[in-house]
Coordinates of N, CA, C and O in Angstrom, one line a residue:
S51 N 134.6 12.3 70.3 CA 134.5 13.4 71.8 C 133.8 14.3 71.1 O 133.5 15.1 72.4
N52 N 133.6 15.2 70.0 CA 132.7 16.4 69.3 C 131.7 16.0 68.6 O 131.4 15.2 67.8
F53 N 130.5 16.6 69.6 CA 129.3 16.1 69.3 C 129.0 16.4 67.5 O 127.4 15.4 67.4
K54 N 129.0 17.7 67.4 CA 129.1 17.5 66.9 C 128.8 17.6 65.0 O 128.9 16.4 64.8
L55 N 130.2 16.2 65.2 CA 131.5 15.7 64.7 C 130.7 13.9 63.9 O 129.8 13.6 63.4
K56 N 129.7 13.8 65.4 CA 129.8 12.6 65.7 C 128.4 12.4 65.5 O 127.4 11.9 64.6
Y57 N 127.2 14.0 64.7 CA 126.6 13.5 64.9 C 125.8 14.2 63.0 O 125.5 12.5 61.9
M58 N 127.7 14.4 62.1 CA 127.3 14.5 61.4 C 128.3 13.1 60.5 O 127.2 12.8 59.6
Y59 N 128.8 12.7 61.6 CA 129.2 11.0 61.0 C 127.4 9.6 60.3 O 128.2 9.7 59.7
R60 N 125.8 10.9 62.0 CA 125.0 9.8 61.9 C 124.5 10.5 61.2 O 123.0 9.7 60.3
A61 N 124.5 11.1 59.8 CA 123.3 12.1 59.5 C 122.8 11.6 58.0 O 124.3 10.8 57.7
K62 N 121.8 10.9 57.6 CA 121.6 10.8 56.7 C 121.6 11.5 55.8 O 122.0 12.6 55.6
G63 N 122.2 10.8 54.0 CA 122.4 11.8 52.9 C 121.3 12.4 52.4 O 121.4 13.6 51.3
S64 N 120.2 12.6 52.3 CA 118.9 13.2 52.1 C 119.1 14.6 51.8 O 119.2 15.1 51.6
N65 N 119.6 14.7 52.8 CA 119.6 16.5 52.9 C 121.1 17.6 52.5 O 121.4 18.0 52.4
N66 N 121.2 17.2 51.8 CA 123.3 17.1 51.0 C 122.7 17.9 50.4 O 122.1 17.4 49.4
I67 N 124.1 18.8 50.0 CA 124.1 20.2 49.1 C 125.2 18.9 47.4 O 125.7 18.6 48.2
D68 N 124.4 18.9 47.1 CA 125.1 18.5 46.0 C 126.6 19.3 45.2 O 125.4 20.2 44.2
L69 N 126.9 19.7 45.0 CA 128.4 20.4 45.0 C 128.3 20.6 44.0 O 128.4 21.9 43.3
L70 N 128.8 19.2 42.7 CA 128.4 19.7 41.5 C 127.6 20.5 40.9 O 127.7 21.3 40.4
Q71 N 126.7 19.8 41.5 CA 124.8 20.6 40.4 C 125.4 22.2 41.2 O 124.7 23.4 40.7
C72 N 126.2 23.0 42.2 CA 125.6 24.4 42.5 C 126.8 24.4 41.5 O 126.4 25.4 40.9
M73 N 128.6 23.5 41.5 CA 129.0 24.1 40.7 C 128.8 24.4 38.5 O 128.4 25.8 38.2
R74 N 127.4 23.6 38.7 CA 127.1 24.1 37.1 C 126.1 25.2 37.6 O 125.9 26.3 36.1
E75 N 125.5 25.4 37.9 CA 124.4 26.7 38.1 C 125.8 28.2 38.8 O 124.8 29.3 38.5
G76 N 126.7 27.5 38.7 CA 127.3 29.5 39.1 C 127.1 30.2 40.9 O 127.1 30.3 41.4
K77 N 126.7 28.4 42.1 CA 126.9 29.0 43.3 C 127.2 29.5 43.9 O 128.0 28.7 44.1
V78 N 127.4 30.0 44.8 CA 127.8 30.8 46.5 C 127.9 28.9 47.1 O 126.5 29.1 47.8
V79 N 127.9 28.7 47.4 CA 128.2 27.9 49.2 C 129.2 28.2 49.5 O 130.7 28.3 50.1
L80 N 129.2 28.3 51.4 CA 129.8 27.8 51.6 C 129.7 27.9 53.9 O 128.9 27.2 53.3
I81 N 131.2 26.9 53.6 CA 131.5 26.6 54.8 C 132.0 27.0 55.9 O 133.5 27.5 56.2
K82 N 131.4 27.3 56.9 CA 131.9 28.3 58.5 C 132.0 27.6 59.7 O 131.5 26.3 59.7
M83 N 133.2 27.0 59.6 CA 132.9 26.4 61.0 C 133.7 27.2 61.4 O 135.4 27.9 61.7
K84 N 133.7 27.8 62.6 CA 133.4 28.0 64.2 C 134.3 27.8 65.4 O 134.7 26.5 65.4
D85 N 136.3 28.7 65.4 CA 136.8 28.1 65.4 C 136.0 27.4 67.1 O 137.2 25.8 67.8
S86 N 135.0 27.7 68.5 CA 134.7 27.3 69.2 C 133.7 26.0 69.3 O 133.5 24.9 69.8
D87 N 133.9 25.3 67.9 CA 133.0 24.4 67.3 C 134.0 23.4 67.6 O 133.2 22.2 68.3
F88 N 134.3 23.2 67.1 CA 135.9 22.3 65.8 C 136.8 22.8 66.3 O 137.7 23.9 65.6
N89 N 137.2 22.6 68.5 CA 138.7 23.1 68.6 C 140.1 23.4 69.2 O 141.7 23.0 69.4
T90 N 140.0 21.2 68.3 CA 140.7 21.1 68.2 C 141.5 20.7 67.0 O 141.0 20.8 65.8
R91 N 143.1 20.1 66.8 CA 143.8 20.7 65.3 C 143.0 19.5 64.6 O 143.0 19.8 63.7
L92 N 143.5 18.8 65.5 CA 143.0 16.9 64.2 C 140.9 17.2 64.2 O 141.1 16.4 63.0
Q93 N 140.0 18.1 64.8 CA 138.9 18.0 64.7 C 138.4 19.2 62.5 O 137.7 18.2 61.7
K94 N 139.2 20.0 62.9 CA 139.3 21.9 62.2 C 140.5 20.1 60.9 O 140.0 20.1 59.5
N95 N 141.4 19.2 61.1 CA 142.2 18.8 60.4 C 140.7 17.7 59.1 O 140.7 17.9 57.9
I96 N 140.5 17.1 60.3 CA 139.4 15.9 59.7 C 138.5 16.8 58.9 O 137.8 16.3 57.2
L97 N 137.6 17.7 59.4 CA 136.8 18.5 58.9 C 136.9 19.4 57.4 O 136.7 19.2 55.9
V98 N 138.2 20.0 57.1 CA 138.6 20.8 55.8 C 139.7 19.8 55.4 O 139.5 19.9 53.7
T99 N 140.0 18.6 55.7 CA 140.5 17.9 54.3 C 139.4 17.2 53.7 O 139.0 17.4 52.3
Y100 N 138.5 16.9 54.7 CA 137.0 16.5 54.2 C 136.3 17.7 53.0 O 135.6 16.7 52.2
W101 N 136.0 18.9 52.8 CA 135.3 19.2 52.5 C 136.9 20.1 51.0 O 135.6 19.9 50.5
I102 N 137.3 19.8 51.1 CA 138.4 20.4 50.3 C 138.6 18.6 49.2 O 138.3 19.1 48.5
S103 N 138.1 17.6 49.4 CA 138.4 16.1 48.7 C 136.4 16.8 48.6 O 136.5 15.8 47.3
K104 N 135.8 16.8 48.8 CA 134.7 16.8 48.4 C 134.2 18.2 47.3 O 133.7 17.7 45.9
V105 N 134.9 18.8 47.2 CA 135.0 20.2 46.7 C 136.3 19.7 45.6 O 135.9 19.7 43.9
W106 N 137.3 19.0 44.8 CA 138.0 18.2 44.3 C 137.0 17.8 43.4 O 137.2 17.1 42.2
L107 N 136.2 17.1 44.2 CA 135.3 14.5 43.0 C 134.1 16.0 42.7 O 134.5 15.8 41.9
A108 N 134.2 16.7 43.3 CA 133.4 17.3 42.1 C 133.7 18.5 41.4 O 132.9 18.5 39.6
T109 N 134.8 18.5 41.1 CA 135.7 19.5 39.9 C 135.7 19.0 39.0 O 135.5 18.5 38.5
Q110 N 136.8 17.5 39.7 CA 136.6 16.8 38.3 C 135.1 16.2 38.2 O 135.7 15.6 36.9
L111 N 134.7 15.3 38.4 CA 133.2 15.1 38.0 C 133.6 16.3 36.9 O 132.3 15.4 35.8
R112 N 132.6 17.2 37.1 CA 132.3 18.9 36.1 C 133.8 17.8 35.2 O 132.8 18.6 34.1
G113 N 134.7 18.0 35.5 CA 135.9 18.0 34.3 C 135.8 17.3 33.6 O 136.1 16.8 32.0
A114 N 134.3 15.8 33.9 CA 134.7 14.9 33.2 C 133.6 15.2 31.7 O 133.0 14.5 31.2
E115 N 132.2 16.1 32.2 CA 131.3 16.0 31.8 C 131.7 16.9 30.6 O 130.7 16.8 29.8
M116 N 132.7 18.1 30.8 CA 132.8 19.4 29.4 C 134.2 19.5 29.2 O 134.9 19.3 30.7
E117 N 134.6 20.3 28.5 CA 136.1 19.5 28.0 C 136.1 21.0 28.3 O 137.6 21.0 28.9
K118 N 135.4 21.9 28.8 CA 136.5 23.2 29.5 C 134.6 23.2 30.6 O 133.9 24.4 29.9
P119 N 135.2 23.1 31.8 CA 134.8 23.3 32.6 C 134.4 25.4 32.4 O 135.4 26.2 32.6
S120 N 132.6 25.6 33.2 CA 132.8 27.2 34.1 C 131.2 26.7 34.1 O 130.7 25.4 34.3
P121 N 131.3 28.0 34.0 CA 131.8 28.5 35.3 C 133.0 28.5 36.4 O 132.5 27.1 36.9
R122 N 133.7 29.4 36.5 CA 135.1 28.6 37.1 C 134.6 28.8 38.9 O 133.7 29.4 39.0
T123 N 135.3 27.8 39.8 CA 134.7 27.6 40.5 C 136.3 28.4 41.9 O 137.5 27.6 41.3
N124 N 135.8 28.7 42.7 CA 136.5 29.4 43.7 C 136.5 28.8 45.4 O 135.7 28.7 45.5
L125 N 137.9 28.3 44.9 CA 137.7 27.3 46.4 C 138.1 28.9 47.7 O 139.7 29.4 47.3
I126 N 137.4 29.2 49.0 CA 138.2 30.3 49.8 C 138.9 29.6 50.6 O 137.8 29.2 51.1
I127 N 140.0 29.7 51.1 CA 140.4 28.9 52.5 C 141.5 29.8 52.5 O 142.5 30.4 52.4
D128 N 140.4 29.6 54.6 CA 141.8 31.0 55.5 C 142.1 30.3 56.7 O 142.0 29.3 57.3
E129 N 143.0 30.7 56.6 CA 144.4 30.1 57.7 C 144.0 28.1 56.8 O 143.8 27.1 58.1
L130 N 144.6 27.2 55.7 CA 144.8 26.0 55.9 C 146.0 25.6 56.3 O 145.9 24.6 56.5
F131 N 146.6 26.1 57.0 CA 148.3 26.0 57.6 C 147.2 25.5 59.2 O 148.0 24.7 59.1
Q132 N 145.9 24.8 59.3 CA 146.0 23.8 60.4 C 145.5 23.2 60.3 O 144.8 22.2 61.5
A133 N 145.4 23.0 58.9 CA 145.3 21.4 58.9 C 146.3 20.8 57.7 O 146.0 21.1 56.5
P134 N 147.4 20.2 58.5 CA 147.6 19.6 57.0 C 147.9 18.7 56.8 O 148.1 18.6 55.5
T135 N 147.0 17.5 56.5 CA 146.3 17.1 55.5 C 146.5 17.4 54.6 O 146.1 17.8 53.2
S136 N 145.3 18.4 54.6 CA 144.9 19.8 54.1 C 146.1 20.2 52.6 O 145.8 20.3 51.9
L137 N 146.9 20.3 54.0 CA 148.1 21.1 52.7 C 148.0 19.9 52.5 O 149.0 20.2 50.8
Q138 N 148.6 18.6 51.9 CA 148.9 17.3 51.2 C 148.2 17.7 50.1 O 148.6 17.2 49.2
M139 N 147.0 17.6 50.0 CA 146.2 17.9 49.2 C 146.0 18.7 48.4 O 146.5 18.2 47.1
M140 N 146.4 20.1 49.2 CA 146.4 20.7 47.7 C 147.1 21.3 47.4 O 148.0 21.8 45.7
E141 N 149.1 20.5 48.0 CA 150.0 20.2 46.4 C 150.0 19.3 45.4 O 150.3 19.6 44.6
Y142 N 148.7 18.4 45.2 CA 148.3 17.4 45.1 C 147.1 17.6 43.7 O 148.0 18.5 42.3
I143 N 146.6 18.5 44.1 CA 145.8 19.9 43.3 C 146.2 20.6 42.4 O 145.6 20.6 41.6
L144 N 147.3 22.0 43.5 CA 147.4 23.0 42.7 C 147.7 22.4 41.6 O 147.3 23.5 40.6
P145 N 148.1 21.7 40.7 CA 148.6 21.9 39.5 C 148.0 21.2 38.4 O 148.3 21.4 37.2
Q146 N 146.7 20.1 39.3 CA 146.0 20.7 38.5 C 144.8 22.0 38.2 O 143.9 20.6 37.1
A147 N 144.0 22.2 39.2 CA 143.1 22.1 39.5 C 142.9 24.3 38.0 O 141.7 23.8 37.9
R148 N 144.2 24.9 37.2 CA 143.1 24.8 36.3 C 142.6 25.0 35.1 O 141.2 25.0 34.9
K149 N 142.8 23.6 35.0 CA 142.2 22.7 33.5 C 141.1 21.7 34.1 O 139.5 22.2 33.3
F150 N 141.0 21.8 35.3 CA 139.8 22.4 35.9 C 138.6 23.5 36.3 O 137.0 23.3 37.3
A151 N 139.3 24.5 36.0 CA 138.1 25.0 36.6 C 138.3 25.9 38.1 O 137.1 25.9 37.9
L152 N 139.5 25.3 38.6 CA 138.7 25.6 40.6 C 140.1 26.9 40.2 O 140.9 26.6 39.8
K153 N 139.6 27.5 40.8 CA 140.9 28.9 41.0 C 141.1 28.6 43.4 O 140.2 29.2 43.8
P154 N 142.0 28.4 43.7 CA 142.4 27.9 45.1 C 142.4 29.6 44.9 O 143.1 30.5 45.0
I155 N 142.2 30.5 46.6 CA 142.1 31.0 47.1 C 142.8 30.5 48.7 O 141.2 30.4 49.4
I156 N 143.5 30.7 49.1 CA 144.0 30.7 50.1 C 144.8 31.8 51.1 O 145.1 32.3 50.7
S157 N 144.3 32.3 52.2 CA 144.5 33.5 52.7 C 145.4 32.9 54.1 O 145.1 32.3 55.0
T158 N 146.3 33.3 54.8 CA 147.5 32.9 55.8 C 148.1 34.0 56.6 O 148.2 35.9 56.2
H159 N 148.5 34.3 57.0 CA 148.8 35.4 57.4 C 150.8 35.6 57.5 O 151.1 37.0 57.3
Y160 N 151.6 34.2 56.5 CA 152.5 34.5 56.6 C 153.3 33.4 55.7 O 152.6 32.5 55.4
I161 N 153.5 34.0 54.6 CA 154.1 32.4 53.7 C 155.0 31.4 54.1 O 154.6 30.7 53.8
K162 N 155.5 31.5 55.7 CA 155.7 30.5 56.6 C 155.2 29.5 56.4 O 155.4 28.2 56.6
Q163 N 154.0 29.5 56.7 CA 152.6 28.7 56.9 C 152.3 28.4 56.1 O 151.4 26.8 56.6
L164 N 152.9 27.7 54.6 CA 152.2 27.7 54.1 C 153.7 26.6 52.7 O 154.1 26.6 51.7
D165 N 155.1 26.8 53.9 CA 155.9 26.4 52.5 C 155.6 24.9 52.1 O 156.2 24.6 51.8
S166 N 155.1 24.1 53.0 CA 155.1 22.4 52.6 C 154.7 22.5 51.1 O 154.6 21.4 50.1
I167 N 153.9 23.4 51.2 CA 153.1 24.0 48.9 C 153.7 25.5 48.4 O 152.6 25.5 47.3
F168 N 154.1 26.0 48.9 CA 154.5 27.3 48.1 C 155.4 26.7 46.8 O 155.1 28.0 45.6
N169 N 156.1 26.7 46.8 CA 156.5 25.9 45.7 C 154.9 25.8 45.0 O 155.3 25.7 43.3
A170 N 154.5 24.8 44.7 CA 153.3 24.3 44.0 C 152.4 25.6 43.6 O 151.9 25.7 42.7
L171 N 152.1 26.2 44.8 CA 151.6 27.3 44.2 C 152.4 28.6 43.9 O 151.6 29.0 42.7
V172 N 154.3 28.4 43.5 CA 153.7 29.3 42.8 C 154.0 28.6 41.3 O 154.1 28.9 40.7
T173 N 154.3 27.0 41.5 CA 155.2 26.8 39.0 C 153.1 26.5 39.2 O 152.9 26.1 37.7
S174 N 152.2 26.1 39.7 CA 150.6 27.4 39.5 C 150.6 28.0 38.3 O 149.0 27.8 39.0
N175 N 151.3 28.5 38.6 CA 151.4 30.0 38.5 C 150.3 30.7 39.2 O 149.1 32.0 38.8
G176 N 151.1 30.7 40.1 CA 149.8 31.8 41.5 C 150.1 32.5 42.3 O 151.2 34.0 41.1
S177 N 149.1 33.5 42.1 CA 149.4 35.3 42.1 C 149.0 35.6 43.3 O 148.4 34.4 44.6
F178 N 149.7 35.9 44.4 CA 150.1 36.3 45.7 C 149.0 38.1 46.1 O 149.8 39.1 45.0
R179 N 148.9 37.9 47.7 CA 149.0 39.8 47.8 C 149.4 39.1 49.2 O 148.8 38.8 49.5
L180 N 150.2 41.0 48.6 CA 151.1 41.4 50.7 C 150.1 41.9 51.0 O 150.2 43.6 49.8
L181 N 149.6 42.1 52.2 CA 149.3 43.2 52.4 C 150.0 43.9 53.6 O 151.4 44.3 53.8
R182 N 149.9 45.2 54.3 CA 150.9 46.0 55.0 C 150.8 45.4 55.7 O 150.1 45.1 56.5
G183 N 151.1 45.1 57.2 CA 152.5 44.3 57.4 C 152.7 43.8 57.4 O 153.5 42.4 58.4
C184 N 153.6 42.6 56.6 CA 154.0 41.7 55.9 C 155.5 41.8 56.4 O 155.8 42.7 56.8
T185 N 155.8 40.7 56.1 CA 157.6 40.9 57.2 C 158.0 39.8 56.1 O 158.0 40.5 54.6
E186 N 159.3 40.5 56.5 CA 160.5 41.5 54.9 C 161.0 39.1 54.5 O 161.6 39.6 53.5
N187 N 160.2 38.4 55.5 CA 160.8 37.6 55.0 C 160.1 37.1 53.9 O 160.1 36.8 52.8
D188 N 158.6 37.6 54.0 CA 157.7 37.1 53.0 C 157.2 37.9 51.6 O 158.1 38.0 50.4
F189 N 158.2 38.8 51.9 CA 158.0 39.9 51.2 C 159.6 39.9 49.7 O 159.7 39.3 48.6
N190 N 161.1 39.4 50.6 CA 162.0 38.4 50.2 C 161.4 36.9 48.9 O 162.2 36.9 48.5
Y191 N 159.7 36.6 49.2 CA 159.6 35.4 49.1 C 160.3 35.9 47.0 O 159.8 34.8 46.2
F192 N 159.3 37.3 47.0 CA 159.2 37.2 45.8 C 160.5 38.5 45.9 O 159.9 39.4 44.1
K193 N 160.7 38.8 45.5 CA 161.8 40.2 45.7 C 162.4 40.4 43.8 O 162.2 40.9 43.3
N194 N 163.0 38.4 43.8 CA 163.2 38.4 42.4 C 161.7 38.8 41.1 O 162.4 38.9 40.0
K195 N 160.7 39.0 41.6 CA 160.2 39.0 40.8 C 159.4 40.8 40.7 O 158.0 40.8 40.1
L196 N 160.1 40.7 42.1 CA 158.8 42.4 42.1 C 159.8 43.9 41.2 O 161.1 44.2 42.8
D197 N 160.0 44.0 41.0 CA 161.0 45.0 40.1 C 160.2 46.7 40.4 O 159.6 47.3 40.9
N198 N 161.7 47.7 40.7 CA 161.5 48.4 41.3 C 160.6 48.2 42.9 O 160.5 49.4 43.6
Y199 N 160.5 47.7 43.2 CA 159.9 47.5 44.6 C 160.6 47.5 45.9 O 161.7 46.6 45.9
E200 N 161.0 47.7 46.9 CA 161.9 47.3 48.0 C 161.0 47.1 49.2 O 160.2 47.2 49.6
Y201 N 161.1 46.6 50.3 CA 160.4 45.9 51.9 C 160.4 47.9 52.2 O 158.5 47.5 52.6
E202 N 161.0 48.6 52.1 CA 160.2 49.0 52.8 C 158.7 49.9 52.8 O 157.5 50.3 52.6
D203 N 158.3 50.3 50.4 CA 157.2 49.8 49.9 C 156.2 49.5 49.9 O 155.7 49.9 51.0
L204 N 156.9 48.2 50.9 CA 155.6 46.9 51.3 C 154.7 47.7 52.9 O 153.5 48.1 53.2
R205 N 156.2 47.6 54.1 CA 156.4 48.7 54.9 C 155.2 49.2 55.5 O 154.4 50.1 56.2
D206 N 155.7 50.7 55.4 CA 154.3 51.4 54.9 C 154.1 52.4 53.7 O 153.2 53.4 53.8
M207 N 152.9 51.6 53.4 CA 152.2 51.2 52.5 C 150.4 51.5 52.9 O 150.8 51.4 54.9
K208 N 149.8 52.2 52.8 CA 148.6 53.2 53.5 C 147.9 51.6 53.8 O 147.7 50.3 53.9
Q209 N 147.6 52.0 55.3 CA 146.6 51.1 56.0 C 145.0 50.4 54.8 O 144.9 50.8 54.2
F210 N 144.9 49.1 53.9 CA 144.1 48.8 53.3 C 144.8 48.7 52.4 O 144.1 48.3 51.3
H211 N 145.8 48.2 52.3 CA 146.2 48.9 50.8 C 147.7 47.7 50.4 O 148.0 47.0 52.0
S212 N 147.2 46.7 48.8 CA 148.5 45.8 49.1 C 149.2 46.0 47.8 O 149.6 46.8 47.3
L213 N 150.7 44.8 48.1 CA 150.9 45.0 47.1 C 150.4 43.5 45.8 O 150.7 42.6 46.6
D214 N 149.8 43.4 44.8 CA 150.2 43.3 44.7 C 150.4 41.8 43.3 O 151.1 42.5 42.7
L215 N 151.2 40.8 43.1 CA 151.8 40.1 42.2 C 150.6 38.8 41.2 O 150.5 37.9 41.9
I216 N 150.9 39.5 40.4 CA 149.2 38.9 39.6 C 150.7 37.9 38.3 O 151.0 38.9 37.6
Y217 N 149.6 36.5 38.0 CA 150.4 36.1 36.7 C 149.3 36.0 35.9 O 148.1 35.8 36.4
H218 N 150.2 36.5 34.9 CA 149.4 36.1 33.7 C 150.1 35.3 32.0 O 151.2 35.4 32.8
E219 N 149.7 36.2 30.9 CA 150.1 34.8 30.5 C 152.0 35.6 29.2 O 152.0 33.9 29.7
T220 N 152.3 36.0 30.1 CA 154.1 36.9 30.4 C 154.6 36.7 31.4 O 156.0 37.0 30.9
G221 N 154.4 36.4 32.5 CA 154.6 36.2 33.4 C 153.8 37.1 34.5 O 152.7 37.0 34.1
Y222 N 155.2 36.8 35.9 CA 154.3 38.4 36.7 C 154.3 39.4 35.9 O 154.9 40.3 35.6
S223 N 153.4 40.5 37.1 CA 153.5 41.6 36.5 C 153.0 42.6 38.9 O 151.9 41.5 38.9

């Protein structure tokens, strides 16, 4: 029922972007989807799942070409919770992403929106940025890793400041 989706399904592949080649060259590829163009959850789910699977396939192909893929590919996804099938895919992708030099960056309004992949994020040594305005529940997810910080420190931060929990070789800092 969506004109743009119908157009995409019928389009010839001759003008497609070669994601693998773009990764090899370290290029930036932006896939922007306006809410007004894809306004149902099903449409968003189809497209986001499609693009994540395309990026993942290109990442795996690049990994098969070289022992240590370079440069690293950043996959930035805003509000992934709107595409539930993609969340399931990311649960599978996250633990393997590092060996293929893929770094997913996922933004959300609160942690509960990523509940289904939260364990995969943590066990994949994900880093986290908590911005002013986070809920106490969000803070409590990380409380055992945030030495010397209380929720009030996060709540009372200045605008545009963040509390970053960064994973590195010896653990979180």
